[in-house]
């Protein structure tokens, strides 16, 4: 079965940087979109960044210019480099995988916590 495992979360101070990684396994489709979403207590889950198998990227407005998503095809991983972190970035960050061609499958990881102190 498909499995997504996030890593890299932690506690940092405002202005610091963190890098998250998502390791995907158990899928064989060639066209997909991987990405990161986050959810803070009492708030809706929101887009952070996505990247397709064709390397098209998309970012949420609140992280543009600060976060960068990348992909490693050989390792089936998606990374998120987060710079200039703010307290409002505090959330549980989830990895997502969505098939783009050949079906409508979507998968989620369990999440990794990012906490930014002021």
PDB file of C-alpha atoms in Angstrom:
ATOM      1  CA  UNK A   1       0.000   0.000   0.000  1.00  0.00           C
ATOM      2  CA  UNK A   2       0.964   3.633  -0.424  1.00  0.00           C
ATOM      3  CA  UNK A   3       2.770   5.143   2.523  1.00  0.00           C
ATOM      4  CA  UNK A   4       3.922   8.702   3.143  1.00  0.00           C
ATOM      5  CA  UNK A   5       6.282   9.399   6.020  1.00  0.00           C
ATOM      6  CA  UNK A   6       7.112  12.947   7.071  1.00  0.00           C
ATOM      7  CA  UNK A   7      10.161  13.999   9.035  1.00  0.00           C
ATOM      8  CA  UNK A   8      12.030  17.122  10.066  1.00  0.00           C
ATOM      9  CA  UNK A   9       9.546  18.932  12.260  1.00  0.00           C
ATOM     10  CA  UNK A  10      10.580  20.533  15.495  1.00  0.00           C
ATOM     11  CA  UNK A  11      10.664  23.578  17.722  1.00  0.00           C
ATOM     12  CA  UNK A  12      12.433  26.697  16.441  1.00  0.00           C
ATOM     13  CA  UNK A  13      12.461  30.425  17.038  1.00  0.00           C
ATOM     14  CA  UNK A  14      10.985  33.021  14.720  1.00  0.00           C
ATOM     15  CA  UNK A  15      13.394  33.800  11.914  1.00  0.00           C
ATOM     16  CA  UNK A  16      14.932  30.335  11.923  1.00  0.00           C
ATOM     17  CA  UNK A  17      14.791  27.687   9.207  1.00  0.00           C
ATOM     18  CA  UNK A  18      13.634  24.094   9.007  1.00  0.00           C
ATOM     19  CA  UNK A  19      13.606  21.472   6.294  1.00  0.00           C
ATOM     20  CA  UNK A  20      10.867  18.863   6.052  1.00  0.00           C
ATOM     21  CA  UNK A  21      11.035  15.651   4.065  1.00  0.00           C
ATOM     22  CA  UNK A  22       8.356  13.280   2.832  1.00  0.00           C
ATOM     23  CA  UNK A  23       9.273   9.779   1.746  1.00  0.00           C
ATOM     24  CA  UNK A  24       6.711   8.087  -0.483  1.00  0.00           C
ATOM     25  CA  UNK A  25       6.520   4.390  -1.207  1.00  0.00           C
ATOM     26  CA  UNK A  26       4.139   1.819  -2.635  1.00  0.00           C
ATOM     27  CA  UNK A  27       2.950   3.687  -5.741  1.00  0.00           C
ATOM     28  CA  UNK A  28       3.685   3.037  -9.389  1.00  0.00           C
ATOM     29  CA  UNK A  29       1.886   5.791 -11.306  1.00  0.00           C
ATOM     30  CA  UNK A  30       4.064   8.208 -13.246  1.00  0.00           C
ATOM     31  CA  UNK A  31       2.001  11.404 -13.156  1.00  0.00           C
ATOM     32  CA  UNK A  32       1.344  12.892  -9.762  1.00  0.00           C
ATOM     33  CA  UNK A  33       1.475  15.890  -7.503  1.00  0.00           C
ATOM     34  CA  UNK A  34       3.206  15.812  -4.142  1.00  0.00           C
ATOM     35  CA  UNK A  35       2.938  18.547  -1.625  1.00  0.00           C
ATOM     36  CA  UNK A  36       2.644  19.911   1.846  1.00  0.00           C
ATOM     37  CA  UNK A  37      -0.441  21.127   3.659  1.00  0.00           C
ATOM     38  CA  UNK A  38      -0.708  22.371   7.204  1.00  0.00           C
ATOM     39  CA  UNK A  39      -3.331  22.664   9.880  1.00  0.00           C
ATOM     40  CA  UNK A  40      -3.201  24.713  13.048  1.00  0.00           C
ATOM     41  CA  UNK A  41      -5.594  24.143  15.965  1.00  0.00           C
ATOM     42  CA  UNK A  42      -8.995  25.623  15.201  1.00  0.00           C
ATOM     43  CA  UNK A  43      -8.128  26.354  11.582  1.00  0.00           C
ATOM     44  CA  UNK A  44      -8.763  24.683   8.235  1.00  0.00           C
ATOM     45  CA  UNK A  45      -6.099  22.684   6.502  1.00  0.00           C
ATOM     46  CA  UNK A  46      -4.363  24.913   3.962  1.00  0.00           C
ATOM     47  CA  UNK A  47      -2.026  24.592   1.022  1.00  0.00           C
ATOM     48  CA  UNK A  48       1.645  25.180   1.707  1.00  0.00           C
ATOM     49  CA  UNK A  49       3.320  24.024  -1.501  1.00  0.00           C
ATOM     50  CA  UNK A  50       2.978  21.390  -4.208  1.00  0.00           C
ATOM     51  CA  UNK A  51       5.170  20.030  -6.964  1.00  0.00           C
ATOM     52  CA  UNK A  52       4.169  17.801  -9.867  1.00  0.00           C
ATOM     53  CA  UNK A  53       6.066  15.002 -11.547  1.00  0.00           C
ATOM     54  CA  UNK A  54       6.604  17.571 -14.312  1.00  0.00           C
ATOM     55  CA  UNK A  55       8.145  19.955 -11.749  1.00  0.00           C
ATOM     56  CA  UNK A  56       5.402  22.547 -11.786  1.00  0.00           C
ATOM     57  CA  UNK A  57       5.171  24.223  -8.380  1.00  0.00           C
ATOM     58  CA  UNK A  58       2.470  26.045  -6.494  1.00  0.00           C
ATOM     59  CA  UNK A  59       2.677  27.911  -3.180  1.00  0.00           C
ATOM     60  CA  UNK A  60       0.242  29.248  -0.688  1.00  0.00           C
ATOM     61  CA  UNK A  61       0.231  33.037  -0.514  1.00  0.00           C
ATOM     62  CA  UNK A  62       1.427  33.126   3.082  1.00  0.00           C
ATOM     63  CA  UNK A  63       4.645  31.227   2.317  1.00  0.00           C
ATOM     64  CA  UNK A  64       5.643  32.599  -1.076  1.00  0.00           C
ATOM     65  CA  UNK A  65       9.206  33.831  -1.036  1.00  0.00           C
ATOM     66  CA  UNK A  66       9.998  31.991   2.197  1.00  0.00           C
ATOM     67  CA  UNK A  67       9.392  28.297   1.458  1.00  0.00           C
ATOM     68  CA  UNK A  68      10.750  26.180  -1.384  1.00  0.00           C
ATOM     69  CA  UNK A  69       9.521  22.743  -2.413  1.00  0.00           C
ATOM     70  CA  UNK A  70      11.669  20.253  -4.279  1.00  0.00           C
ATOM     71  CA  UNK A  71      11.434  16.681  -5.479  1.00  0.00           C
ATOM     72  CA  UNK A  72      13.810  13.754  -5.862  1.00  0.00           C
ATOM     73  CA  UNK A  73      12.452  11.264  -8.398  1.00  0.00           C
ATOM     74  CA  UNK A  74      15.010   8.576  -7.631  1.00  0.00           C
ATOM     75  CA  UNK A  75      14.178   8.560  -3.936  1.00  0.00           C
ATOM     76  CA  UNK A  76      10.461   9.391  -4.256  1.00  0.00           C
ATOM     77  CA  UNK A  77      10.783  12.224  -1.794  1.00  0.00           C
ATOM     78  CA  UNK A  78       9.483  15.755  -1.540  1.00  0.00           C
ATOM     79  CA  UNK A  79      11.263  18.303   0.612  1.00  0.00           C
ATOM     80  CA  UNK A  80      10.166  21.641   1.960  1.00  0.00           C
ATOM     81  CA  UNK A  81      12.783  24.215   2.863  1.00  0.00           C
ATOM     82  CA  UNK A  82      11.246  26.731   5.247  1.00  0.00           C
ATOM     83  CA  UNK A  83      13.055  29.998   5.888  1.00  0.00           C
ATOM     84  CA  UNK A  84      12.218  33.093   7.916  1.00  0.00           C
ATOM     85  CA  UNK A  85       9.741  31.153   9.996  1.00  0.00           C
ATOM     86  CA  UNK A  86       7.009  33.017  11.835  1.00  0.00           C
ATOM     87  CA  UNK A  87       4.881  32.088  14.803  1.00  0.00           C
ATOM     88  CA  UNK A  88       1.903  31.797  12.463  1.00  0.00           C
ATOM     89  CA  UNK A  89       3.677  28.964  10.637  1.00  0.00           C
ATOM     90  CA  UNK A  90       3.101  26.791  13.689  1.00  0.00           C
ATOM     91  CA  UNK A  91       1.005  23.830  12.571  1.00  0.00           C
ATOM     92  CA  UNK A  92       0.919  20.137  11.871  1.00  0.00           C
ATOM     93  CA  UNK A  93       2.397  19.695   8.402  1.00  0.00           C
ATOM     94  CA  UNK A  94       1.039  16.888   6.235  1.00  0.00           C
ATOM     95  CA  UNK A  95       2.518  15.349   3.118  1.00  0.00           C
ATOM     96  CA  UNK A  96       0.085  14.690   0.270  1.00  0.00           C
ATOM     97  CA  UNK A  97       0.291  12.594  -2.877  1.00  0.00           C
ATOM     98  CA  UNK A  98      -2.309  12.865  -5.638  1.00  0.00           C
ATOM     99  CA  UNK A  99      -2.457  10.930  -8.875  1.00  0.00           C
ATOM    100  CA  UNK A 100      -2.987  13.237 -11.858  1.00  0.00           C
ATOM    101  CA  UNK A 101      -3.471  10.834 -14.788  1.00  0.00           C
ATOM    102  CA  UNK A 102      -5.079   7.416 -14.781  1.00  0.00           C
ATOM    103  CA  UNK A 103      -7.136   7.767 -11.640  1.00  0.00           C
ATOM    104  CA  UNK A 104      -8.176   9.974  -8.730  1.00  0.00           C
ATOM    105  CA  UNK A 105      -6.149   8.490  -5.878  1.00  0.00           C
ATOM    106  CA  UNK A 106      -5.021  10.702  -3.028  1.00  0.00           C
ATOM    107  CA  UNK A 107      -2.936   9.841   0.034  1.00  0.00           C
ATOM    108  CA  UNK A 108      -1.888  11.573   3.234  1.00  0.00           C
ATOM    109  CA  UNK A 109       0.876  11.148   5.747  1.00  0.00           C
ATOM    110  CA  UNK A 110       0.353  11.327   9.494  1.00  0.00           C
ATOM    111  CA  UNK A 111       1.976  14.732   9.807  1.00  0.00           C
ATOM    112  CA  UNK A 112       4.963  16.320  11.492  1.00  0.00           C
ATOM    113  CA  UNK A 113       4.693  19.149  13.999  1.00  0.00           C
ATOM    114  CA  UNK A 114       6.363  22.500  13.387  1.00  0.00           C
ATOM    115  CA  UNK A 115       6.335  24.933  16.282  1.00  0.00           C
ATOM    116  CA  UNK A 116       7.743  28.445  15.942  1.00  0.00           C
ATOM    117  CA  UNK A 117       8.163  30.510  19.084  1.00  0.00           C
ATOM    118  CA  UNK A 118       8.157  34.310  19.035  1.00  0.00           C
TER     119      UNK A 118
END
